[in-house]
Structures are given as C-alpha cells and as structure tokens.
PDB file of C-alpha atoms and ligand atoms in Angstrom:
ATOM      1  CA  MET A 201     -67.297 178.682-134.857  1.00  0.00           C
ATOM      2  CA  LYS A 202     -70.033 175.861-133.952  1.00  0.00           C
ATOM      3  CA  SER A 203     -69.722 173.677-130.498  1.00  0.00           C
ATOM      4  CA  TYR A 204     -69.800 170.228-130.947  1.00  0.00           C
ATOM      5  CA  ILE A 205     -70.642 167.716-128.446  1.00  0.00           C
ATOM      6  CA  VAL A 206     -70.341 163.739-129.965  1.00  0.00           C
ATOM      7  CA  GLY A 207     -71.388 160.677-128.303  1.00  0.00           C
ATOM      8  CA  ASN A 208     -68.859 157.597-128.884  1.00  0.00           C
ATOM      9  CA  TRP A 209     -71.141 154.494-128.148  1.00  0.00           C
ATOM     10  CA  LYS A 210     -68.388 152.418-128.857  1.00  0.00           C
ATOM     11  CA  LEU A 211     -69.041 148.492-128.308  1.00  0.00           C
ATOM     12  CA  ASN A 212     -72.842 149.064-126.973  1.00  0.00           C
ATOM     13  CA  PHE A 213     -76.072 148.970-127.410  1.00  0.00           C
ATOM     14  CA  THR A 214     -78.255 146.727-129.523  1.00  0.00           C
ATOM     15  CA  VAL A 215     -80.026 147.857-132.598  1.00  0.00           C
ATOM     16  CA  GLY A 216     -83.205 148.065-130.594  1.00  0.00           C
ATOM     17  CA  GLU A 217     -81.577 150.123-127.707  1.00  0.00           C
ATOM     18  CA  ALA A 218     -80.048 152.507-129.711  1.00  0.00           C
ATOM     19  CA  SER A 219     -83.268 153.207-131.330  1.00  0.00           C
ATOM     20  CA  ILE A 220     -84.945 154.074-128.546  1.00  0.00           C
ATOM     21  CA  TYR A 221     -81.989 155.946-127.093  1.00  0.00           C
ATOM     22  CA  LEU A 222     -82.299 158.345-130.475  1.00  0.00           C
ATOM     23  CA  HIS A 223     -85.916 158.438-130.068  1.00  0.00           C
ATOM     24  CA  LYS A 224     -85.478 159.827-126.311  1.00  0.00           C
ATOM     25  CA  LEU A 225     -83.221 162.282-127.498  1.00  0.00           C
ATOM     26  CA  GLN A 226     -84.530 163.999-130.119  1.00  0.00           C
ATOM     27  CA  LYS A 227     -87.779 164.165-128.204  1.00  0.00           C
ATOM     28  CA  LYS A 228     -85.442 166.188-125.635  1.00  0.00           C
ATOM     29  CA  LEU A 229     -83.326 167.910-127.695  1.00  0.00           C
ATOM     30  CA  PRO A 230     -84.293 171.561-128.891  1.00  0.00           C
ATOM     31  CA  ASN A 231     -83.141 172.734-132.501  1.00  0.00           C
ATOM     32  CA  TYR A 232     -79.802 174.325-131.654  1.00  0.00           C
ATOM     33  CA  ARG A 233     -78.180 176.040-134.284  1.00  0.00           C
ATOM     34  CA  ASP A 234     -74.910 176.520-132.940  1.00  0.00           C
ATOM     35  CA  ILE A 235     -74.468 173.143-131.289  1.00  0.00           C
ATOM     36  CA  GLU A 236     -73.600 170.284-133.180  1.00  0.00           C
ATOM     37  CA  VAL A 237     -74.929 167.076-131.383  1.00  0.00           C
ATOM     38  CA  VAL A 238     -73.749 163.683-132.692  1.00  0.00           C
ATOM     39  CA  VAL A 239     -73.806 160.354-131.797  1.00  0.00           C
ATOM     40  CA  ALA A 240     -71.828 157.419-133.272  1.00  0.00           C
ATOM     41  CA  PRO A 241     -73.273 153.911-132.309  1.00  0.00           C
ATOM     42  CA  SER A 242     -72.023 150.561-134.013  1.00  0.00           C
ATOM     43  CA  THR A 243     -72.035 150.170-137.769  1.00  0.00           C
ATOM     44  CA  MET A 244     -74.929 147.619-136.989  1.00  0.00           C
ATOM     45  CA  ALA A 245     -77.420 150.165-136.048  1.00  0.00           C
ATOM     46  CA  LEU A 246     -76.244 153.069-138.630  1.00  0.00           C
ATOM     47  CA  GLN A 247     -78.602 152.008-141.390  1.00  0.00           C
ATOM     48  CA  SER A 248     -81.560 151.986-139.705  1.00  0.00           C
ATOM     49  CA  LEU A 249     -80.859 154.963-137.663  1.00  0.00           C
ATOM     50  CA  SER A 250     -80.090 156.822-140.326  1.00  0.00           C
ATOM     51  CA  LEU A 251     -83.929 156.594-141.367  1.00  0.00           C
ATOM     52  CA  GLN A 252     -85.048 157.108-138.140  1.00  0.00           C
ATOM     53  CA  VAL A 253     -82.543 160.490-137.190  1.00  0.00           C
ATOM     54  CA  ASP A 254     -83.722 164.277-137.526  1.00  0.00           C
ATOM     55  CA  ARG A 255     -80.753 165.904-139.100  1.00  0.00           C
ATOM     56  CA  HIS A 256     -82.328 169.247-138.278  1.00  0.00           C
ATOM     57  CA  LYS A 257     -81.661 168.436-134.661  1.00  0.00           C
ATOM     58  CA  MET A 258     -78.420 166.110-134.552  1.00  0.00           C
ATOM     59  CA  LYS A 259     -76.347 164.215-136.896  1.00  0.00           C
ATOM     60  CA  LEU A 260     -75.041 160.137-137.165  1.00  0.00           C
ATOM     61  CA  ALA A 261     -71.175 159.199-137.133  1.00  0.00           C
ATOM     62  CA  ALA A 262     -69.755 156.127-137.921  1.00  0.00           C
ATOM     63  CA  GLN A 263     -66.923 154.839-135.218  1.00  0.00           C
ATOM     64  CA  ASN A 264     -64.474 153.423-138.258  1.00  0.00           C
ATOM     65  CA  ALA A 265     -64.385 152.526-141.586  1.00  0.00           C
ATOM     66  CA  PHE A 266     -61.931 150.960-144.131  1.00  0.00           C
ATOM     67  CA  TYR A 267     -60.286 153.602-146.955  1.00  0.00           C
ATOM     68  CA  ARG A 268     -60.757 151.317-149.744  1.00  0.00           C
ATOM     69  CA  ASP A 269     -64.332 151.959-151.721  1.00  0.00           C
ATOM     70  CA  PHE A 270     -65.057 148.598-152.801  1.00  0.00           C
ATOM     71  CA  GLY A 271     -63.148 144.968-153.311  1.00  0.00           C
ATOM     72  CA  ALA A 272     -61.852 142.041-151.671  1.00  0.00           C
ATOM     73  CA  PHE A 273     -61.681 143.503-147.995  1.00  0.00           C
ATOM     74  CA  THR A 274     -63.488 140.783-145.890  1.00  0.00           C
ATOM     75  CA  GLY A 275     -65.439 142.100-142.685  1.00  0.00           C
ATOM     76  CA  GLU A 276     -64.627 145.841-143.622  1.00  0.00           C
ATOM     77  CA  VAL A 277     -67.518 148.561-144.341  1.00  0.00           C
ATOM     78  CA  SER A 278     -66.079 151.762-146.550  1.00  0.00           C
ATOM     79  CA  PHE A 279     -66.675 155.141-146.493  1.00  0.00           C
ATOM     80  CA  ALA A 280     -68.356 155.003-149.826  1.00  0.00           C
ATOM     81  CA  GLN A 281     -70.913 152.752-148.248  1.00  0.00           C
ATOM     82  CA  LEU A 282     -71.661 155.203-145.583  1.00  0.00           C
ATOM     83  CA  ARG A 283     -71.936 158.027-147.600  1.00  0.00           C
ATOM     84  CA  GLY A 284     -75.465 159.677-147.019  1.00  0.00           C
ATOM     85  CA  VAL A 285     -75.790 157.113-144.329  1.00  0.00           C
ATOM     86  CA  VAL A 286     -73.404 159.415-141.809  1.00  0.00           C
ATOM     87  CA  ASP A 287     -72.282 162.689-141.718  1.00  0.00           C
ATOM     88  CA  TYR A 288     -69.049 162.144-139.522  1.00  0.00           C
ATOM     89  CA  CYS A 289     -66.510 159.041-138.669  1.00  0.00           C
ATOM     90  CA  ILE A 290     -64.806 159.032-135.939  1.00  0.00           C
ATOM     91  CA  ILE A 291     -60.953 157.918-137.284  1.00  0.00           C
ATOM     92  CA  GLY A 292     -57.562 156.793-135.352  1.00  0.00           C
ATOM     93  CA  HIS A 293     -59.328 156.540-132.177  1.00  0.00           C
ATOM     94  CA  SER A 294     -56.763 155.315-129.595  1.00  0.00           C
ATOM     95  CA  GLU A 295     -58.619 152.035-129.302  1.00  0.00           C
ATOM     96  CA  ARG A 296     -58.578 151.430-132.731  1.00  0.00           C
ATOM     97  CA  ARG A 297     -54.644 152.302-132.993  1.00  0.00           C
ATOM     98  CA  HIS A 298     -53.985 150.210-129.615  1.00  0.00           C
ATOM     99  CA  ILE A 299     -56.288 147.322-129.493  1.00  0.00           C
ATOM    100  CA  PHE A 300     -56.484 146.786-133.379  1.00  0.00           C
ATOM    101  CA  GLY A 301     -53.073 147.895-134.495  1.00  0.00           C
ATOM    102  CA  GLU A 302     -53.542 151.209-136.801  1.00  0.00           C
ATOM    103  CA  ASP A 303     -50.695 153.265-137.479  1.00  0.00           C
ATOM    104  CA  ASP A 304     -50.612 156.717-138.661  1.00  0.00           C
ATOM    105  CA  LYS A 305     -50.345 155.643-142.266  1.00  0.00           C
ATOM    106  CA  MET A 306     -53.431 153.799-141.968  1.00  0.00           C
ATOM    107  CA  VAL A 307     -55.239 157.084-140.625  1.00  0.00           C
ATOM    108  CA  GLN A 308     -54.203 159.072-143.134  1.00  0.00           C
ATOM    109  CA  LYS A 309     -55.509 156.892-145.862  1.00  0.00           C
ATOM    110  CA  LYS A 310     -58.693 156.754-143.888  1.00  0.00           C
ATOM    111  CA  VAL A 311     -59.004 160.350-143.221  1.00  0.00           C
ATOM    112  CA  ALA A 312     -58.247 160.920-146.831  1.00  0.00           C
ATOM    113  CA  ALA A 313     -61.639 158.413-147.979  1.00  0.00           C
ATOM    114  CA  ALA A 314     -63.688 160.194-145.589  1.00  0.00           C
ATOM    115  CA  VAL A 315     -62.764 163.519-147.121  1.00  0.00           C
ATOM    116  CA  ARG A 316     -63.245 162.162-150.732  1.00  0.00           C
ATOM    117  CA  ASN A 317     -66.727 160.414-149.639  1.00  0.00           C
ATOM    118  CA  LYS A 318     -67.842 163.860-148.446  1.00  0.00           C
ATOM    119  CA  ILE A 319     -68.215 162.710-144.547  1.00  0.00           C
ATOM    120  CA  THR A 320     -66.464 164.764-141.861  1.00  0.00           C
ATOM    121  CA  PRO A 321     -63.735 162.801-140.240  1.00  0.00           C
ATOM    122  CA  ILE A 322     -63.201 163.201-136.355  1.00  0.00           C
ATOM    123  CA  LEU A 323     -59.252 162.463-136.426  1.00  0.00           C
ATOM    124  CA  CYS A 324     -58.391 161.337-132.477  1.00  0.00           C
ATOM    125  CA  ILE A 325     -54.569 162.009-131.775  1.00  0.00           C
ATOM    126  CA  GLY A 326     -53.484 161.681-127.822  1.00  0.00           C
ATOM    127  CA  GLU A 327     -50.227 160.342-125.760  1.00  0.00           C
ATOM    128  CA  THR A 328     -50.338 157.503-123.644  1.00  0.00           C
ATOM    129  CA  GLU A 329     -49.331 157.657-120.024  1.00  0.00           C
ATOM    130  CA  SER A 330     -45.957 156.583-120.487  1.00  0.00           C
ATOM    131  CA  GLU A 331     -45.395 158.697-123.843  1.00  0.00           C
ATOM    132  CA  ARG A 332     -46.398 161.700-121.050  1.00  0.00           C
ATOM    133  CA  ALA A 333     -44.261 160.480-118.166  1.00  0.00           C
ATOM    134  CA  PHE A 334     -41.074 160.281-120.828  1.00  0.00           C
ATOM    135  CA  GLY A 335     -41.847 164.033-122.256  1.00  0.00           C
ATOM    136  CA  GLU A 336     -42.925 162.484-125.771  1.00  0.00           C
ATOM    137  CA  THR A 337     -46.442 164.090-125.569  1.00  0.00           C
ATOM    138  CA  ALA A 338     -45.412 166.925-127.916  1.00  0.00           C
ATOM    139  CA  ASP A 339     -43.737 164.514-130.735  1.00  0.00           C
ATOM    140  CA  VAL A 340     -46.693 161.936-130.661  1.00  0.00           C
ATOM    141  CA  ILE A 341     -49.164 165.098-131.041  1.00  0.00           C
ATOM    142  CA  ARG A 342     -47.092 166.321-134.312  1.00  0.00           C
ATOM    143  CA  ASP A 343     -46.458 162.943-135.555  1.00  0.00           C
ATOM    144  CA  GLN A 344     -49.937 161.965-135.389  1.00  0.00           C
ATOM    145  CA  LEU A 345     -51.578 165.449-136.529  1.00  0.00           C
ATOM    146  CA  MET A 346     -49.238 165.535-139.491  1.00  0.00           C
ATOM    147  CA  GLY A 347     -49.590 161.321-140.200  1.00  0.00           C
ATOM    148  CA  GLY A 348     -53.336 161.598-140.387  1.00  0.00           C
ATOM    149  CA  LEU A 349     -53.589 165.162-142.254  1.00  0.00           C
ATOM    150  CA  ALA A 350     -50.980 163.908-145.076  1.00  0.00           C
ATOM    151  CA  ASP A 351     -53.582 164.009-147.565  1.00  0.00           C
ATOM    152  CA  VAL A 352     -55.976 167.015-146.686  1.00  0.00           C
ATOM    153  CA  SER A 353     -55.507 169.937-148.865  1.00  0.00           C
ATOM    154  CA  ASP A 354     -55.950 173.370-147.512  1.00  0.00           C
ATOM    155  CA  GLU A 355     -58.746 173.167-149.385  1.00  0.00           C
ATOM    156  CA  ASP A 356     -59.988 170.609-147.396  1.00  0.00           C
ATOM    157  CA  ILE A 357     -58.890 171.200-143.571  1.00  0.00           C
ATOM    158  CA  ASP A 358     -61.898 173.233-142.940  1.00  0.00           C
ATOM    159  CA  LYS A 359     -63.837 169.431-143.740  1.00  0.00           C
ATOM    160  CA  VAL A 360     -61.730 168.039-141.055  1.00  0.00           C
ATOM    161  CA  ILE A 361     -62.328 167.968-136.918  1.00  0.00           C
ATOM    162  CA  ILE A 362     -59.536 167.342-134.634  1.00  0.00           C
ATOM    163  CA  ALA A 363     -59.980 165.478-131.353  1.00  0.00           C
ATOM    164  CA  TYR A 364     -57.569 165.529-128.594  1.00  0.00           C
ATOM    165  CA  GLU A 365     -58.261 162.498-126.298  1.00  0.00           C
ATOM    166  CA  PRO A 366     -54.998 161.577-123.858  1.00  0.00           C
ATOM    167  CA  VAL A 367     -55.009 157.918-123.518  1.00  0.00           C
ATOM    168  CA  TRP A 368     -54.745 157.804-119.796  1.00  0.00           C
ATOM    169  CA  ALA A 369     -57.828 160.033-119.312  1.00  0.00           C
ATOM    170  CA  ILE A 370     -60.421 157.541-121.169  1.00  0.00           C
ATOM    171  CA  SER A 371     -62.566 156.175-118.700  1.00  0.00           C
ATOM    172  CA  SER A 372     -62.020 152.725-119.534  1.00  0.00           C
ATOM    173  CA  THR A 373     -58.203 152.833-119.270  1.00  0.00           C
ATOM    174  CA  LYS A 374     -56.636 151.155-116.059  1.00  0.00           C
ATOM    175  CA  ALA A 375     -56.500 153.890-113.238  1.00  0.00           C
ATOM    176  CA  ALA A 376     -57.429 156.666-115.851  1.00  0.00           C
ATOM    177  CA  LYS A 377     -56.831 160.027-114.343  1.00  0.00           C
ATOM    178  CA  LEU A 378     -58.800 163.280-115.048  1.00  0.00           C
ATOM    179  CA  ALA A 379     -56.732 165.530-117.595  1.00  0.00           C
ATOM    180  CA  THR A 380     -56.810 169.107-116.051  1.00  0.00           C
ATOM    181  CA  PRO A 381     -58.006 172.477-118.315  1.00  0.00           C
ATOM    182  CA  ASP A 382     -54.381 173.643-118.177  1.00  0.00           C
ATOM    183  CA  GLU A 383     -53.024 170.006-119.700  1.00  0.00           C
ATOM    184  CA  VAL A 384     -55.462 169.987-122.135  1.00  0.00           C
ATOM    185  CA  GLY A 385     -55.440 173.841-122.976  1.00  0.00           C
ATOM    186  CA  GLU A 386     -51.424 173.110-123.421  1.00  0.00           C
ATOM    187  CA  VAL A 387     -51.785 170.518-126.322  1.00  0.00           C
ATOM    188  CA  VAL A 388     -54.254 172.688-127.747  1.00  0.00           C
ATOM    189  CA  LYS A 389     -51.616 175.089-128.654  1.00  0.00           C
ATOM    190  CA  LEU A 390     -49.478 172.152-129.712  1.00  0.00           C
ATOM    191  CA  ILE A 391     -52.333 171.318-132.174  1.00  0.00           C
ATOM    192  CA  GLN A 392     -52.702 174.862-133.170  1.00  0.00           C
ATOM    193  CA  LYS A 393     -49.075 175.717-133.593  1.00  0.00           C
ATOM    194  CA  THR A 394     -48.934 172.540-135.805  1.00  0.00           C
ATOM    195  CA  LEU A 395     -52.053 172.739-137.978  1.00  0.00           C
ATOM    196  CA  LYS A 396     -50.484 176.361-138.711  1.00  0.00           C
ATOM    197  CA  GLU A 397     -46.846 175.043-139.540  1.00  0.00           C
ATOM    198  CA  ILE A 398     -48.799 172.920-142.370  1.00  0.00           C
ATOM    199  CA  TYR A 399     -51.551 175.141-143.052  1.00  0.00           C
ATOM    200  CA  GLY A 400     -50.366 178.407-142.561  1.00  0.00           C
ATOM    201  CA  ALA A 401     -52.253 181.436-140.455  1.00  0.00           C
ATOM    202  CA  LYS A 402     -55.253 181.122-142.755  1.00  0.00           C
ATOM    203  CA  ILE A 403     -56.327 177.774-140.519  1.00  0.00           C
ATOM    204  CA  GLU A 404     -57.716 179.938-137.869  1.00  0.00           C
ATOM    205  CA  ASP A 405     -61.058 179.022-137.154  1.00  0.00           C
ATOM    206  CA  LYS A 406     -61.147 176.312-139.079  1.00  0.00           C
ATOM    207  CA  ALA A 407     -60.431 172.674-138.109  1.00  0.00           C
ATOM    208  CA  PRO A 408     -62.502 172.838-134.884  1.00  0.00           C
ATOM    209  CA  ILE A 409     -60.628 170.883-131.862  1.00  0.00           C
ATOM    210  CA  LEU A 410     -62.601 168.777-129.199  1.00  0.00           C
ATOM    211  CA  PHE A 411     -61.562 167.360-125.924  1.00  0.00           C
ATOM    212  CA  GLY A 412     -62.175 163.874-124.816  1.00  0.00           C
ATOM    213  CA  GLY A 413     -61.626 161.838-122.198  1.00  0.00           C
ATOM    214  CA  SER A 414     -63.730 160.930-118.802  1.00  0.00           C
ATOM    215  CA  VAL A 415     -66.147 163.866-120.057  1.00  0.00           C
ATOM    216  CA  ASN A 416     -69.069 164.154-117.763  1.00  0.00           C
ATOM    217  CA  PRO A 417     -71.585 166.708-116.821  1.00  0.00           C
ATOM    218  CA  SER A 418     -69.334 167.999-113.799  1.00  0.00           C
ATOM    219  CA  ASN A 419     -66.742 168.673-115.653  1.00  0.00           C
ATOM    220  CA  ALA A 420     -67.904 169.322-119.262  1.00  0.00           C
ATOM    221  CA  GLY A 421     -68.225 173.362-118.397  1.00  0.00           C
ATOM    222  CA  ALA A 422     -64.510 173.414-117.531  1.00  0.00           C
ATOM    223  CA  TYR A 423     -63.203 171.506-120.613  1.00  0.00           C
ATOM    224  CA  LEU A 424     -65.262 173.888-122.924  1.00  0.00           C
ATOM    225  CA  THR A 425     -63.993 177.174-121.639  1.00  0.00           C
ATOM    226  CA  VAL A 426     -60.344 175.993-122.115  1.00  0.00           C
ATOM    227  CA  PRO A 427     -59.413 178.334-125.061  1.00  0.00           C
ATOM    228  CA  GLY A 428     -59.323 176.789-128.491  1.00  0.00           C
ATOM    229  CA  ILE A 429     -61.783 173.946-127.565  1.00  0.00           C
ATOM    230  CA  SER A 430     -64.899 173.506-129.677  1.00  0.00           C
ATOM    231  CA  GLY A 431     -66.208 170.817-127.890  1.00  0.00           C
ATOM    232  CA  LEU A 432     -66.413 167.422-126.963  1.00  0.00           C
ATOM    233  CA  LEU A 433     -66.219 163.639-127.644  1.00  0.00           C
ATOM    234  CA  VAL A 434     -67.931 161.658-124.847  1.00  0.00           C
ATOM    235  CA  GLY A 435     -67.641 157.878-124.171  1.00  0.00           C
ATOM    236  CA  GLY A 436     -68.991 156.777-120.905  1.00  0.00           C
ATOM    237  CA  ALA A 437     -71.234 159.404-119.934  1.00  0.00           C
ATOM    238  CA  SER A 438     -72.953 159.546-123.751  1.00  0.00           C
ATOM    239  CA  LEU A 439     -74.771 156.105-123.093  1.00  0.00           C
ATOM    240  CA  ILE A 440     -76.706 157.474-120.260  1.00  0.00           C
ATOM    241  CA  LEU A 441     -78.846 160.085-122.135  1.00  0.00           C
ATOM    242  CA  SER A 442     -79.415 162.527-118.763  1.00  0.00           C
ATOM    243  CA  GLU A 443     -75.923 162.868-118.319  1.00  0.00           C
ATOM    244  CA  PHE A 444     -75.784 163.150-122.556  1.00  0.00           C
ATOM    245  CA  THR A 445     -78.023 166.085-122.524  1.00  0.00           C
ATOM    246  CA  ASP A 446     -76.876 167.781-119.646  1.00  0.00           C
ATOM    247  CA  ILE A 447     -73.521 168.013-121.485  1.00  0.00           C
ATOM    248  CA  ILE A 448     -75.467 169.356-124.345  1.00  0.00           C
ATOM    249  CA  GLU A 449     -77.014 172.270-121.834  1.00  0.00           C
ATOM    250  CA  ILE A 450     -73.513 173.143-120.464  1.00  0.00           C
ATOM    251  CA  ALA A 451     -72.277 173.430-124.232  1.00  0.00           C
ATOM    252  CA  LYS A 452     -75.521 175.462-125.100  1.00  0.00           C
ATOM    253  CA  ARG A 453     -74.853 177.666-121.941  1.00  0.00           C
ATOM    254  CA  VAL A 454     -70.771 178.252-122.558  1.00  0.00           C
ATOM    255  CA  LYS A 455     -71.978 178.997-126.049  1.00  0.00           C
ATOM    256  CA  SER A 456     -74.416 182.290-125.006  1.00  0.00           C
TER     257      SER A 456
HETATM  258  P1  LIG B 332     -65.015 158.202-121.896  1.00  0.00           P
HETATM  259  O1  LIG B 332     -65.747 159.677-122.014  1.00  0.00           O
HETATM  260  O2  LIG B 332     -65.459 157.137-121.586  1.00  0.00           O
HETATM  261  O3  LIG B 332     -63.091 158.481-120.898  1.00  0.00           O
HETATM  262  O4  LIG B 332     -64.248 157.949-123.327  1.00  0.00           O
HETATM  263  C1  LIG B 332     -63.697 158.752-123.935  1.00  0.00           C
HETATM  264  C2  LIG B 332     -63.536 158.292-125.527  1.00  0.00           C
HETATM  265  O5  LIG B 332     -62.972 157.527-125.955  1.00  0.00           O
HETATM  266  C3  LIG B 332     -64.515 158.984-126.474  1.00  0.00           C
HETATM  267  O6  LIG B 332     -64.321 158.754-127.850  1.00  0.00           O
END
C-alpha cells in the first residue's frame, strides 16, 4: 500500500503565497511512486494551482465541499465543480464539525458526493478531550465511521481514506497534547474492527488510515510505524516547507 502525506493548509496563504510554496515544493520533490504527497490549499487557490501542479509528483485536495452538485446553495462549492481540479477532499474535519456544526449526516452526504464525482474523500474522525475522559472514544469513532461511510458500497470502500485526528492533539486546540503511538494504535485497531464489521474481512489493505495531530519531523517516524497507519495528515508543520519535505523524507525512509 502507498503512504500518504497530506498537508492541510487550513485558512492560510494567499493565492500568490500558495503558488510560490507549490513551486518550491515541486522543485524539491523527487518523483516517489510509493508516497502520495497531497496538499489542501484554500478553495480560492485550487483552480490556479490545478494548472500548476505536476500530478506525477503530487496531488491537490480541497478542504471541504458541498454535497449537492448544483442549485440554490449560496456560498457553496460542489464536488461536481471540483471534479478535475482536485483528486482528494478532506471531509468531516473536526474544525468543520465543531466550528461549522457539521454532523455525521452531513458528512455522510459529502463522502457519497465525493465518491460519485470521482474525488477521493479523506474522512476525518476523532474524539474530543472530554469524550476521551468520559471513556467514549470507541463509541465516537464507531459512530463517526458508520455515519460517514453509510452510503459507501463494498465496491467503493477502496476509494476512501480514513484520517484519525484526536481533537485534543490538534496543535490549534487549547492545551493540545501529543498522542502517544500506543494511543494511536489502539484507535487504529478500533477503526479496523469497525471497517471489518461493515465490509467484511476483504476490507484488509483497503481504505488507508492516516494519523493527524501535531505531526512534525520529530514525531512523524513514530506515528508512521504504528501498525495499520498508512500516512499522515499534517496541519501546522505543512505550512513550513522544510518541515513538510522532512516529513515526506521520513515517510520514504520508513517505507524502504
Ligand atoms: P496540526 O498538525 O496543526 O495539529 O493540525 C492537524 C490537522 O488538523 C490536520 O488536518
């Protein structure tokens, strides 16, 4: 299975800054066959970056999109409009869930719309600090996974990526804590168990699982060697080119 290193730029960089970053990144990036490098710029920059990106080296992701293709939905951008512009879309990020009130039903529709429009969804799931403290992690993970994947058929599950991002480990969360590789490993097992319940044993090696939450060059190697982890979703460190390329290098080393 490939490894995925995905940079989520969130609401950072102007279109010009994004273009300069992409230019520099592509210059530094070898053509790795077994590492899929992806960046998720703001929607504003996607159209122009899609003309600049060298798809042999890396791919683009959107950070969000709406599930209806066209219609009276002021302010939204659809997966149908993003078709051909991006290869991936982050869906259900905890910031979408907690700041913009997206629930599992909304996430379910977005995942289905992505698959329908040939865009690979990166379905984000993860518990908050208080959910973990109350022993609800397993239920939250299960509910978010079952909800998000409710419309994804057996044939389509290999077109979905799962990203486990404990909300309490995201660098912008107040008093963020680093997740230990053991904590990550436990949740990965839960995810694998739930996927098997939904899709049966043949799910093995489909639906790659990524980890995200304060990933940087000094902890990337430890997370990448957690059994069942196939890549990283990087926030803050992906904004610093040298850190992002270091993480890609580490992924390459872990792979070989
Ligand atoms: P940080 O790497 O800044 O913690 O962000 C993680 C994240 O939310 C990526 O989607």
